[in-house]
Short mmCIF file of C-alpha atoms and ligand atoms in Angstrom, two decimals:
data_model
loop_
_atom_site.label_atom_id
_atom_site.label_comp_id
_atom_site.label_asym_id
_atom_site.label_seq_id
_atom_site.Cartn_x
_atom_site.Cartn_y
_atom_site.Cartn_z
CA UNK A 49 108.01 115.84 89.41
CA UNK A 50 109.12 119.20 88.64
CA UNK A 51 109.43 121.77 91.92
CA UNK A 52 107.23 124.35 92.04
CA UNK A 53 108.84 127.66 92.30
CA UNK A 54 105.67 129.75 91.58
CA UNK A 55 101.96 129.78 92.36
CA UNK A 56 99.82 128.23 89.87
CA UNK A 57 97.16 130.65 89.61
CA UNK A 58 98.90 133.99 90.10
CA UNK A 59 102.36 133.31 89.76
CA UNK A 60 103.83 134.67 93.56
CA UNK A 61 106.44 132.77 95.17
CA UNK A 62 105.52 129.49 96.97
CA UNK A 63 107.07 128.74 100.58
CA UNK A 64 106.78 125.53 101.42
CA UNK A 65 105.31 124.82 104.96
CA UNK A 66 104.63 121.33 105.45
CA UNK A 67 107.04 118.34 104.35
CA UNK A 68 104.70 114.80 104.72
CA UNK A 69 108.00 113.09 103.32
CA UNK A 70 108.10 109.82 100.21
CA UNK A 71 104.63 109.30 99.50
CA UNK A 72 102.78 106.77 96.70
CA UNK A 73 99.59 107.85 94.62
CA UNK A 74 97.08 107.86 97.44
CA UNK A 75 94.86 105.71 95.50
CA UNK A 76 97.07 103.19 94.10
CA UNK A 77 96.04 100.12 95.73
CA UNK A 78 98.44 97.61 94.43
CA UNK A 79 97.42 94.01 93.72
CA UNK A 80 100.31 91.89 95.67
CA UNK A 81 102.47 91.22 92.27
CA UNK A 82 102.71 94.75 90.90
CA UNK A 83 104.71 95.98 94.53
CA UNK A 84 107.94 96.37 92.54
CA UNK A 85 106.69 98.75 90.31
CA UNK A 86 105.29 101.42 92.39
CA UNK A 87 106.28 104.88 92.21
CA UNK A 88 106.69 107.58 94.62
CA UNK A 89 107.35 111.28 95.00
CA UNK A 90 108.09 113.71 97.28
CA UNK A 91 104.64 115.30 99.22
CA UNK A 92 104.94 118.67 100.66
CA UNK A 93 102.62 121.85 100.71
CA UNK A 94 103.58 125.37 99.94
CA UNK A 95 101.50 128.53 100.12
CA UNK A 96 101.46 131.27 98.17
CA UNK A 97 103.09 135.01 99.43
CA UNK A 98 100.85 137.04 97.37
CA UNK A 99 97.28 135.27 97.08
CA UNK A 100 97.89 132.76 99.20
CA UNK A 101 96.82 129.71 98.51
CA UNK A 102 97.58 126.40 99.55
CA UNK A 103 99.39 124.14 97.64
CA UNK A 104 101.02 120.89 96.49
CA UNK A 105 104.53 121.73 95.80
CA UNK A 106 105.58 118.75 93.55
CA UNK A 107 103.09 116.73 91.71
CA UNK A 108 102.73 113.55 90.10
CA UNK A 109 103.21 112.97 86.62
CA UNK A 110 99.03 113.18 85.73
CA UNK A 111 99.31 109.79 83.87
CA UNK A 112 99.92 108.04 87.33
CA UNK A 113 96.19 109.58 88.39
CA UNK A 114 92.86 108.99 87.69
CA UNK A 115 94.04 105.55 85.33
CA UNK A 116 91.37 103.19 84.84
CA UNK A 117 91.97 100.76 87.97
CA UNK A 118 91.04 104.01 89.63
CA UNK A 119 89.08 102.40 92.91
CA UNK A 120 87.15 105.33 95.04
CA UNK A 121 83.77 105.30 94.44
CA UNK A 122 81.51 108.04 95.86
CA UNK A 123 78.38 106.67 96.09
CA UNK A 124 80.45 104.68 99.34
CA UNK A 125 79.02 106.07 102.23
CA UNK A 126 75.49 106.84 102.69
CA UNK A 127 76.31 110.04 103.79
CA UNK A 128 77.79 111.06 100.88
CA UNK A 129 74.44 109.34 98.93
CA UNK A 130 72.78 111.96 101.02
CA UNK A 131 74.91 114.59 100.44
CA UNK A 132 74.48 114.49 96.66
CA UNK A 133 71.08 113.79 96.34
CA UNK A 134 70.56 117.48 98.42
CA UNK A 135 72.63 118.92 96.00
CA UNK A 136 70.97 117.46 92.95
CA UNK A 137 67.61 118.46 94.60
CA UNK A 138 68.94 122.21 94.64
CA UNK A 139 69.99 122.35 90.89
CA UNK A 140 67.14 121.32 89.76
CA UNK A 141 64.69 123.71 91.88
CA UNK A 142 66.96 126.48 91.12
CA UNK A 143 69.38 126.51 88.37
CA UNK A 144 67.97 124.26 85.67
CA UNK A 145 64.57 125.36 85.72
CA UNK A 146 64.56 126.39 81.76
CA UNK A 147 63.31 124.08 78.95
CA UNK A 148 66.58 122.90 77.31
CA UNK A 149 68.77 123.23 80.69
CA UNK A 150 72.10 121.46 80.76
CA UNK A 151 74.35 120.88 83.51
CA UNK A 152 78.15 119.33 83.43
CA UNK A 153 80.00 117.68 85.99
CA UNK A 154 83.65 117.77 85.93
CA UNK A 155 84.78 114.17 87.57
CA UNK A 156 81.32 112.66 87.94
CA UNK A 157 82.83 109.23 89.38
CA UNK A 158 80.52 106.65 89.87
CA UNK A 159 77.44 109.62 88.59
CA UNK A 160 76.63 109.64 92.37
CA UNK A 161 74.98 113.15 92.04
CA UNK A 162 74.19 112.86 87.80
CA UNK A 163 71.89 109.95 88.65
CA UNK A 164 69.11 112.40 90.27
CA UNK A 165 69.35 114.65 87.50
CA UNK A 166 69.29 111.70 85.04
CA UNK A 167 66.15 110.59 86.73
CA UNK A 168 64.37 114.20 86.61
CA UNK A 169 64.93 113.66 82.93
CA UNK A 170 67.34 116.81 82.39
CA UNK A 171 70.22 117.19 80.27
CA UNK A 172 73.45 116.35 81.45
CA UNK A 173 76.84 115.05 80.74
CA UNK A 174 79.73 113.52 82.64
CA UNK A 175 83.39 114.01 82.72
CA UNK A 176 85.16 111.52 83.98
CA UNK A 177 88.87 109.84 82.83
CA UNK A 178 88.39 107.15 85.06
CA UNK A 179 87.34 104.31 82.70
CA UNK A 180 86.17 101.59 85.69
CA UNK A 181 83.94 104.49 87.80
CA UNK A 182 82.37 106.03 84.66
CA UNK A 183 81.14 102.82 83.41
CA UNK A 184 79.30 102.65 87.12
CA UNK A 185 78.12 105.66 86.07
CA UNK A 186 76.52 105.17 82.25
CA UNK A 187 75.26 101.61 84.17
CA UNK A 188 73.15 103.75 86.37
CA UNK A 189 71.91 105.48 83.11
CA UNK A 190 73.95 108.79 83.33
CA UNK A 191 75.33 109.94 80.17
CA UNK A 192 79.34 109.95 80.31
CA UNK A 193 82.61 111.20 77.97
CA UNK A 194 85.15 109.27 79.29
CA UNK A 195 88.19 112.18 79.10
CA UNK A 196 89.94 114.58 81.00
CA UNK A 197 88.22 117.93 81.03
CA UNK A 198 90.24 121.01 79.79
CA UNK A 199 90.35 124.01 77.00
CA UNK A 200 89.85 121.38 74.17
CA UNK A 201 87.32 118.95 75.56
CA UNK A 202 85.29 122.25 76.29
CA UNK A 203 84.93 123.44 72.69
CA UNK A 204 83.66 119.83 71.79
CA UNK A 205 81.12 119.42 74.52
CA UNK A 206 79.94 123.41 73.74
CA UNK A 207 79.46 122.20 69.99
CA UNK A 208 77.65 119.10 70.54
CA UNK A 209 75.87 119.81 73.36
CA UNK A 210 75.69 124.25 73.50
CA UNK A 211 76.44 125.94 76.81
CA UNK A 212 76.13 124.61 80.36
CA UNK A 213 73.86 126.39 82.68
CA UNK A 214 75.79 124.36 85.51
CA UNK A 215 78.97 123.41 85.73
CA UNK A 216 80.05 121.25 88.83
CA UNK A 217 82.85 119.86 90.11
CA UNK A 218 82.78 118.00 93.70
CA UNK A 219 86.59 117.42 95.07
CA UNK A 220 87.85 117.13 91.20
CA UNK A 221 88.88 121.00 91.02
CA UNK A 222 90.95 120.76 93.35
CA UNK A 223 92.74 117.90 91.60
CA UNK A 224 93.69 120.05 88.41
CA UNK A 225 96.64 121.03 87.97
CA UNK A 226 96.42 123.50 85.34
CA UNK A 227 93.93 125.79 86.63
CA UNK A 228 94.58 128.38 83.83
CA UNK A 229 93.11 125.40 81.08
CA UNK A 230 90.50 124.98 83.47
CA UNK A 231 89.05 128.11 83.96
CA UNK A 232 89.86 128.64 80.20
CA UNK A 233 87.29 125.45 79.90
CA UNK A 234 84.29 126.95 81.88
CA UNK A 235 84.81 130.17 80.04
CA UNK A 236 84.21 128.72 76.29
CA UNK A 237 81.21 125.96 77.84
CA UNK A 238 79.71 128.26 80.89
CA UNK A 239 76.35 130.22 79.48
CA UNK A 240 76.21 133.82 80.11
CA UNK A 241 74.48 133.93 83.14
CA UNK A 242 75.63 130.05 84.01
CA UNK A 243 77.30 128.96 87.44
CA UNK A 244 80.79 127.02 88.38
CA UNK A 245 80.19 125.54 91.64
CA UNK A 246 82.68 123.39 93.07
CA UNK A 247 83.07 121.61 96.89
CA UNK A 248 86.50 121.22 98.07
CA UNK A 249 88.71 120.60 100.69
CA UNK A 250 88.96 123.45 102.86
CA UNK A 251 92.10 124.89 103.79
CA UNK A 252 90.83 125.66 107.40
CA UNK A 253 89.93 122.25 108.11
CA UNK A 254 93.53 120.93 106.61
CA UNK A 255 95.32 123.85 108.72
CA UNK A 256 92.95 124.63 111.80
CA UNK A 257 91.23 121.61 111.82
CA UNK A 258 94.48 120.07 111.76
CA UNK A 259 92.73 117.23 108.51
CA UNK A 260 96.93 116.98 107.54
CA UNK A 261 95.73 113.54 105.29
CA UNK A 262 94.05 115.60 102.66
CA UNK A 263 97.33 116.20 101.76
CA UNK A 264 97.72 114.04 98.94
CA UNK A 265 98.69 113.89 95.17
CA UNK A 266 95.70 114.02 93.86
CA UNK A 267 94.63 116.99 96.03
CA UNK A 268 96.90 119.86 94.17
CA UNK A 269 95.06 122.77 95.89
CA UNK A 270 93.35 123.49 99.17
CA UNK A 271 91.39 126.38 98.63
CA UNK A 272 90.05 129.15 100.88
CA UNK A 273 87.64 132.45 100.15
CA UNK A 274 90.28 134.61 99.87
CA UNK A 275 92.44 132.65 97.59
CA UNK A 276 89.23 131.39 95.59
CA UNK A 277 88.26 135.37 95.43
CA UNK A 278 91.62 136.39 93.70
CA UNK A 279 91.54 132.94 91.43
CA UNK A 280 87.99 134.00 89.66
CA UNK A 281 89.11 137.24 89.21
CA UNK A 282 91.99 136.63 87.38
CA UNK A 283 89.60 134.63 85.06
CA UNK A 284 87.07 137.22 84.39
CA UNK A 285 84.84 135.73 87.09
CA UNK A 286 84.02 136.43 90.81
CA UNK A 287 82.75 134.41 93.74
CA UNK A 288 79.16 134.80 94.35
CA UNK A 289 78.32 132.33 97.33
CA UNK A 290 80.16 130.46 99.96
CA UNK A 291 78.15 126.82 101.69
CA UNK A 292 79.57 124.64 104.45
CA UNK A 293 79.81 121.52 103.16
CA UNK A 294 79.92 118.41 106.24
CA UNK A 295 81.71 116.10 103.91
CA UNK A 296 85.14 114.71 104.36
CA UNK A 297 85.45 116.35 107.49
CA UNK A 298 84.53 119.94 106.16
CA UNK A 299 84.57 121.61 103.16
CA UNK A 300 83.57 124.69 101.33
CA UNK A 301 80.95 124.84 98.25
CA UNK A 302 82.57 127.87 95.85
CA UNK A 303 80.02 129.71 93.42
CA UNK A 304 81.47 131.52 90.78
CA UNK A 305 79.53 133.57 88.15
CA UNK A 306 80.84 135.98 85.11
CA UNK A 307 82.38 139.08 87.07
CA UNK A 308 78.75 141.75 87.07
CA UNK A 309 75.84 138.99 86.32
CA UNK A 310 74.88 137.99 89.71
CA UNK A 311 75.49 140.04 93.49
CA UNK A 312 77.46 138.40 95.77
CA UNK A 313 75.38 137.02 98.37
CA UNK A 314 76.88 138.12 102.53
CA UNK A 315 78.25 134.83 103.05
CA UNK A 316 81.03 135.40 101.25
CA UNK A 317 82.39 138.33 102.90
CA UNK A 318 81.59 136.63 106.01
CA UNK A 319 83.75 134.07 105.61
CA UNK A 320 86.45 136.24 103.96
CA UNK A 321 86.70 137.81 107.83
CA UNK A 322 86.14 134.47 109.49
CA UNK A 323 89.39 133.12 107.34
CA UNK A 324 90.98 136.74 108.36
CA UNK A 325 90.08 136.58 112.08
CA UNK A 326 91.45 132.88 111.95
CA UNK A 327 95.25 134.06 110.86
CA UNK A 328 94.56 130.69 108.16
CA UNK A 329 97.95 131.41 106.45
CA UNK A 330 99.91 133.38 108.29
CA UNK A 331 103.19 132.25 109.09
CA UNK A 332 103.45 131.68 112.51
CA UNK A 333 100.00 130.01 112.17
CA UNK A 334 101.34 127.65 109.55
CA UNK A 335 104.99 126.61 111.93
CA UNK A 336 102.46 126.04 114.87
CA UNK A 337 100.30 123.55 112.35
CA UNK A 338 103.96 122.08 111.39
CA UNK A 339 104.53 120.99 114.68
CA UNK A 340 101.23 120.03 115.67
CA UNK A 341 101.07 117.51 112.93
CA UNK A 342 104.46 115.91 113.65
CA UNK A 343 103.16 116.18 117.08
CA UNK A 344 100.03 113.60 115.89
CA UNK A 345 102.62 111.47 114.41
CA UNK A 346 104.70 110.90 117.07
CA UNK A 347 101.65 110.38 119.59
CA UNK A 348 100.42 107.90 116.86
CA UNK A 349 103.39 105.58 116.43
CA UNK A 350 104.16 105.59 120.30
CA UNK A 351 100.51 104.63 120.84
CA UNK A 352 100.25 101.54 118.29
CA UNK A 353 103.79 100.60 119.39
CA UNK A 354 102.86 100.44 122.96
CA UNK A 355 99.53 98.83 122.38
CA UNK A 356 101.72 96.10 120.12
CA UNK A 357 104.26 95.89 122.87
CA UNK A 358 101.10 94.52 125.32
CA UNK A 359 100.06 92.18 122.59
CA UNK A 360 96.99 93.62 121.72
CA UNK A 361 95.34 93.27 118.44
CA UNK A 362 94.97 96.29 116.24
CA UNK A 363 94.43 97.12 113.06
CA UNK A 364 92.50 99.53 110.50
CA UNK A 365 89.39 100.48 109.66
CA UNK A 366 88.72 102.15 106.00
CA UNK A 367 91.07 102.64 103.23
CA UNK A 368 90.68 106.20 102.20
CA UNK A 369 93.04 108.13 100.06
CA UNK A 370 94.04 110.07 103.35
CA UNK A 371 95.18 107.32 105.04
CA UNK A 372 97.86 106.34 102.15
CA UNK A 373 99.48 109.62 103.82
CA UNK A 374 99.37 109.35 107.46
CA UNK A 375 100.47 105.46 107.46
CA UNK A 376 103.21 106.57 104.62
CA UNK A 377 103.93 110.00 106.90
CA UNK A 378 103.98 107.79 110.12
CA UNK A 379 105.82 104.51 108.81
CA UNK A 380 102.55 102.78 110.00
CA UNK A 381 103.50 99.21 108.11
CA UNK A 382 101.56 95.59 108.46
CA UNK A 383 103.67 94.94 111.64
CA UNK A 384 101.92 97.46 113.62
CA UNK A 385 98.66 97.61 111.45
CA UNK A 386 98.34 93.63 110.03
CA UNK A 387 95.11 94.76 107.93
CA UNK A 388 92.52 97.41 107.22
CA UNK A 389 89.27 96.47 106.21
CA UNK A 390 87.21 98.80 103.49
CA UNK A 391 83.70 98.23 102.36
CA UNK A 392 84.81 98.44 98.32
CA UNK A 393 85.16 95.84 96.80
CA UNK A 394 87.74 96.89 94.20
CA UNK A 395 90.45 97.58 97.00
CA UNK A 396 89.81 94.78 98.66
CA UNK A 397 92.76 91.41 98.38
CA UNK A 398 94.86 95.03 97.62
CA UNK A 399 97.66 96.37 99.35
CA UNK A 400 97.75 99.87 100.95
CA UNK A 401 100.16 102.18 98.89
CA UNK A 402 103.24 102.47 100.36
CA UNK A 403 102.76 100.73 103.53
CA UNK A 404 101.62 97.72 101.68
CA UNK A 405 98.99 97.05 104.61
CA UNK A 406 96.35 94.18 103.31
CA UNK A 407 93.16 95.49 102.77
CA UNK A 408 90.07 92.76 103.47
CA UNK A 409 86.70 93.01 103.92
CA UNK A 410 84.53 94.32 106.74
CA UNK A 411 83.50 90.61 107.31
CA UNK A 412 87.04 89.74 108.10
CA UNK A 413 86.97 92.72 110.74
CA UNK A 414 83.43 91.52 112.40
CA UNK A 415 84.66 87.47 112.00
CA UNK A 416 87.14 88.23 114.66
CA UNK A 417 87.17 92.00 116.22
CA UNK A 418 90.05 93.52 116.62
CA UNK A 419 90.58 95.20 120.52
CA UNK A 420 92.01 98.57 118.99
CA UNK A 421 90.97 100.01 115.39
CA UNK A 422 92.56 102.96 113.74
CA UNK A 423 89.28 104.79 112.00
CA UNK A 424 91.38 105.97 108.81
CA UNK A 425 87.55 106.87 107.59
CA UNK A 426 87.34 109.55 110.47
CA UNK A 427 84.85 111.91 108.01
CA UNK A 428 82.52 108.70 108.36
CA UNK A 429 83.26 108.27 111.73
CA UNK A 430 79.27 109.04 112.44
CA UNK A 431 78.11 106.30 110.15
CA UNK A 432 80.55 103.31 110.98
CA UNK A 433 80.46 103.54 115.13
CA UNK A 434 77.30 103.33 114.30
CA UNK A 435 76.75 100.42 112.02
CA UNK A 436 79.88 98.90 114.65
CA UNK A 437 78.25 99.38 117.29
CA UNK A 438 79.05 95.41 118.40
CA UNK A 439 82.54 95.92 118.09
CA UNK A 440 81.79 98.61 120.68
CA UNK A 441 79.48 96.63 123.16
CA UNK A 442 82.54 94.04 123.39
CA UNK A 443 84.67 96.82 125.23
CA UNK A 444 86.95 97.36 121.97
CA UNK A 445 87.93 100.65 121.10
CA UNK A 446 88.09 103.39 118.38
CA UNK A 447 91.83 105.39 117.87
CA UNK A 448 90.98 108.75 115.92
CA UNK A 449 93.73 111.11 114.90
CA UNK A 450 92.00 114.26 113.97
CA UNK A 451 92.50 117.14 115.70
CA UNK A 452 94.37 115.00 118.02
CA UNK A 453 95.29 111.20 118.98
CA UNK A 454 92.98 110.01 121.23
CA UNK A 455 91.14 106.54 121.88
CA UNK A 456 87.31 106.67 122.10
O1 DWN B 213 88.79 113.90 97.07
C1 DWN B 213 88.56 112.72 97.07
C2 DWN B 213 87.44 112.21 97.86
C3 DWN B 213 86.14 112.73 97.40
O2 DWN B 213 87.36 110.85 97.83
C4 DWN B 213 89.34 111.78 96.28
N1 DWN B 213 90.59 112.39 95.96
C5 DWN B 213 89.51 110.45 96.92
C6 DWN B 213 88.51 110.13 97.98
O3 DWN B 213 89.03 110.42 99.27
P1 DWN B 213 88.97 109.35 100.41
O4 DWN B 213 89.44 108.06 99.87
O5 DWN B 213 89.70 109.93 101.58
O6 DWN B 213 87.38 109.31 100.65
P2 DWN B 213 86.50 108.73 101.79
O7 DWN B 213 85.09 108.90 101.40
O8 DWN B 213 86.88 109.25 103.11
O9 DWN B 213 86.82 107.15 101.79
C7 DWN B 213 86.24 106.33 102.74
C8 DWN B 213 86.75 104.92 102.59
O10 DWN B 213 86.24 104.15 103.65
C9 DWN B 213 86.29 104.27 101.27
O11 DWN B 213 87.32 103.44 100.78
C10 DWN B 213 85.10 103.42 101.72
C11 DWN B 213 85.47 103.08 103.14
N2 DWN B 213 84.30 102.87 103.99
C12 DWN B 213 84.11 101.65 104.61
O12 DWN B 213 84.94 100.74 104.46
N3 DWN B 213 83.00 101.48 105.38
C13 DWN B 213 83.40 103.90 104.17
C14 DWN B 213 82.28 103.72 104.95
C15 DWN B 213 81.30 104.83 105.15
C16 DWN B 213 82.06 102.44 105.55
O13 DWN B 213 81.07 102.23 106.27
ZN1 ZN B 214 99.17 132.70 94.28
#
């Protein structure tokens, strides 16, 4: 839990702008027993003066992520089924069209996106720590190396396996740390004319879009163009196409190739002015963004208190990473939220980090409705008011947080 007093990508000084207080691993849901032993740390974001970038000013010793009782899996939503399958589709039409082609994911999970490349019968491989997700993963019939990905791991996947036409990464690049061992990584296992594409969480959604709950240990970085542009340069690489990506709330999909082998496509300087236009890091920008979000916690805590107060029944819907922040930010505890239901099984009979909130299952929800249900899932929000729609009909109502508190 050492402070970060410089950027870790180009070394400029790091001011932090947001403090979101004692926070637990977002994704250490504790079985009942083990509450004594949880560990917490101090969750703020910085960004950088010089290439500014968004960042995690302490972090977590790495140990406490990613372990093997690791619970999110991403094949959860059907959205994010969806999602994956599209971008499976798109490799395959038009990046590993050659005989031999090869793609690597960094952080596969459960294989939610290897699984359409296993099935089109093209070579592949896996990284994921996460012993209990990766074994969803080789059951589905993708082929997995259960480790960390870095320099080392690299140079042993390069010799077994030869260079990756693809590498990938879907919200895992954003989780490491050491972004010079990295990029030192896709350098030794990336082919000449190979792609790193990774999807992230977007700095203008967290800031402008006001999505504070990414905020989180395992989310180190929240990139942007501009800070993405200077990060593959230092590297020897440069950013060769920007998507919108409609997942967990909205994200970008980065492109990097070897600096000279491919031309940039428009979209990226488009977005560099759209991030420009926006003022996304200035200072006064970031104070404003300060406020708002204490702003959202205050409206949130006076709104669950009063709706306790009138003896109404609330509770939670979805245990996401992000809401391991705003319940920890907020102080939101079982006596104002007695449960949250979530759909995966693993976190259910669980307690919420931090808060210690119960976690059951979405029977226990639709066995007795609550009248007033915070949507910690907001990202989903299109999927479950729509597969809720009874809890609906019965006049009960929906509390969303992002942008703003407001009951729907
Ligand atoms: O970056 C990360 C992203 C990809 O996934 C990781 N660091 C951790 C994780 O973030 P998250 O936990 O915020 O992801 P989700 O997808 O917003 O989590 C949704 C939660 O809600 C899951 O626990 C499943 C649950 N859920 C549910 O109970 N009923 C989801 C849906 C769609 C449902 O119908
Ligand atoms: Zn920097």
């Amino acid at each position: 839990m050492t402070p970060l007093r410089t950027c870790r990508v180009c070394q400029g000084s790091v001011r932090q702008v947001l403090d979101l207080g004692r926070q637990p691993s977002a994704n250490a849901f504790l079985p009942p027993a083990a509450v004594a032993d949880e560990v917490f740390f101090h969750l703020a974001a910085g960004v950088c003066e010089t290439c500014t970038l968004l960042q995690l000013m302490d972090e977590t010793p790495s140990g406490l992520r990613y372990r093997d009782s690791y619970r999110y899996e991403a094949s959860g939503s059907k959205g994010a089924q969806a999602h994956f399958a599209r971008v499976a589709e798109h490799f395959l039409a038009e990046e590993l069209t050659g005989k031999d082609a090869f793609i690597v994911e960094i952080g596969c999970n459960d294989g939610v996106m290897l699984d359409s490349v296993a099935r089109a019968g093209v070579r592949h491989l896996g990284v994921e720590p996460a012993k209990g997700v990766a074994k969803l993963a080789e059951a589905r019939g993708v082929t997995i190396t259960n480790e960390f990905f870095g320099p080392s791991s690299a140079v042993d996947i390069r010799q077994l396996h030869g260079a990756a036409d693809v590498i990938y990464g879907a919200n895992t690049i954003c989780s490491i740390a050491d972004i010079t061992g990295l990029m030192r990584g896709v350098n030794t296992l990336l082919s000449a004319d190979g792609i790193f594409v990774f999807e992230e969480p977007y700095a203008g959604t967290v800031v402008t879009g006001r999505a504070f709950d990414q905020i989180y240990d395992e989310h180190v970085f929240y990139f942007s163009v501009r800070s993405v542009m200077v990060m593959a340069e230092r590297f020897g690489f440069e950013l060769v196409d920007v998507d919108h990506v409609a997942q967990h709330g909205g994200e970008l999909r980065y492109t990097l190739a070897r600096t000279g082998v491919r031309t940039p496509s428009p979209m990226v300087e488009k977005q560099r002015r759209v991030e420009m236009e926006a003022d996304l890091t200035d200072s006064d920008m970031l104070q404003r963004w300060s406020t708002a979000v204490h702003d959202t916690r205050n409206d949130l805590v006076a709104l669950l208190r009063g709706l306790r107060a009138d003896g109404r029944r609330i509770a939670g819907y979805g245990a996401p990473a992000k809401a391991t922040t705003v319940t920890n930010f907020c102080g939101i505890g079982p006596e104002l939220l007695p449960f949250v239901c979530d759909s995966t099984p693993g976190k259910q009979g669980r307690l919420m980090p931090g808060s210690h909130i119960p976690i059951v299952s979405p029977d226990a929800f639709r066995d007795e409705y609550p009248e007033y249900v915070v949507l910690f899932a907001w990202n989903h929000a299109d999927e479950i008011i729509a597969k809720e729609q009874a809890f609906r009909d019965l006049g009960n109502k929906w509390i969303l947080y992002v942008p703003d508190v407001r009951i729907i």
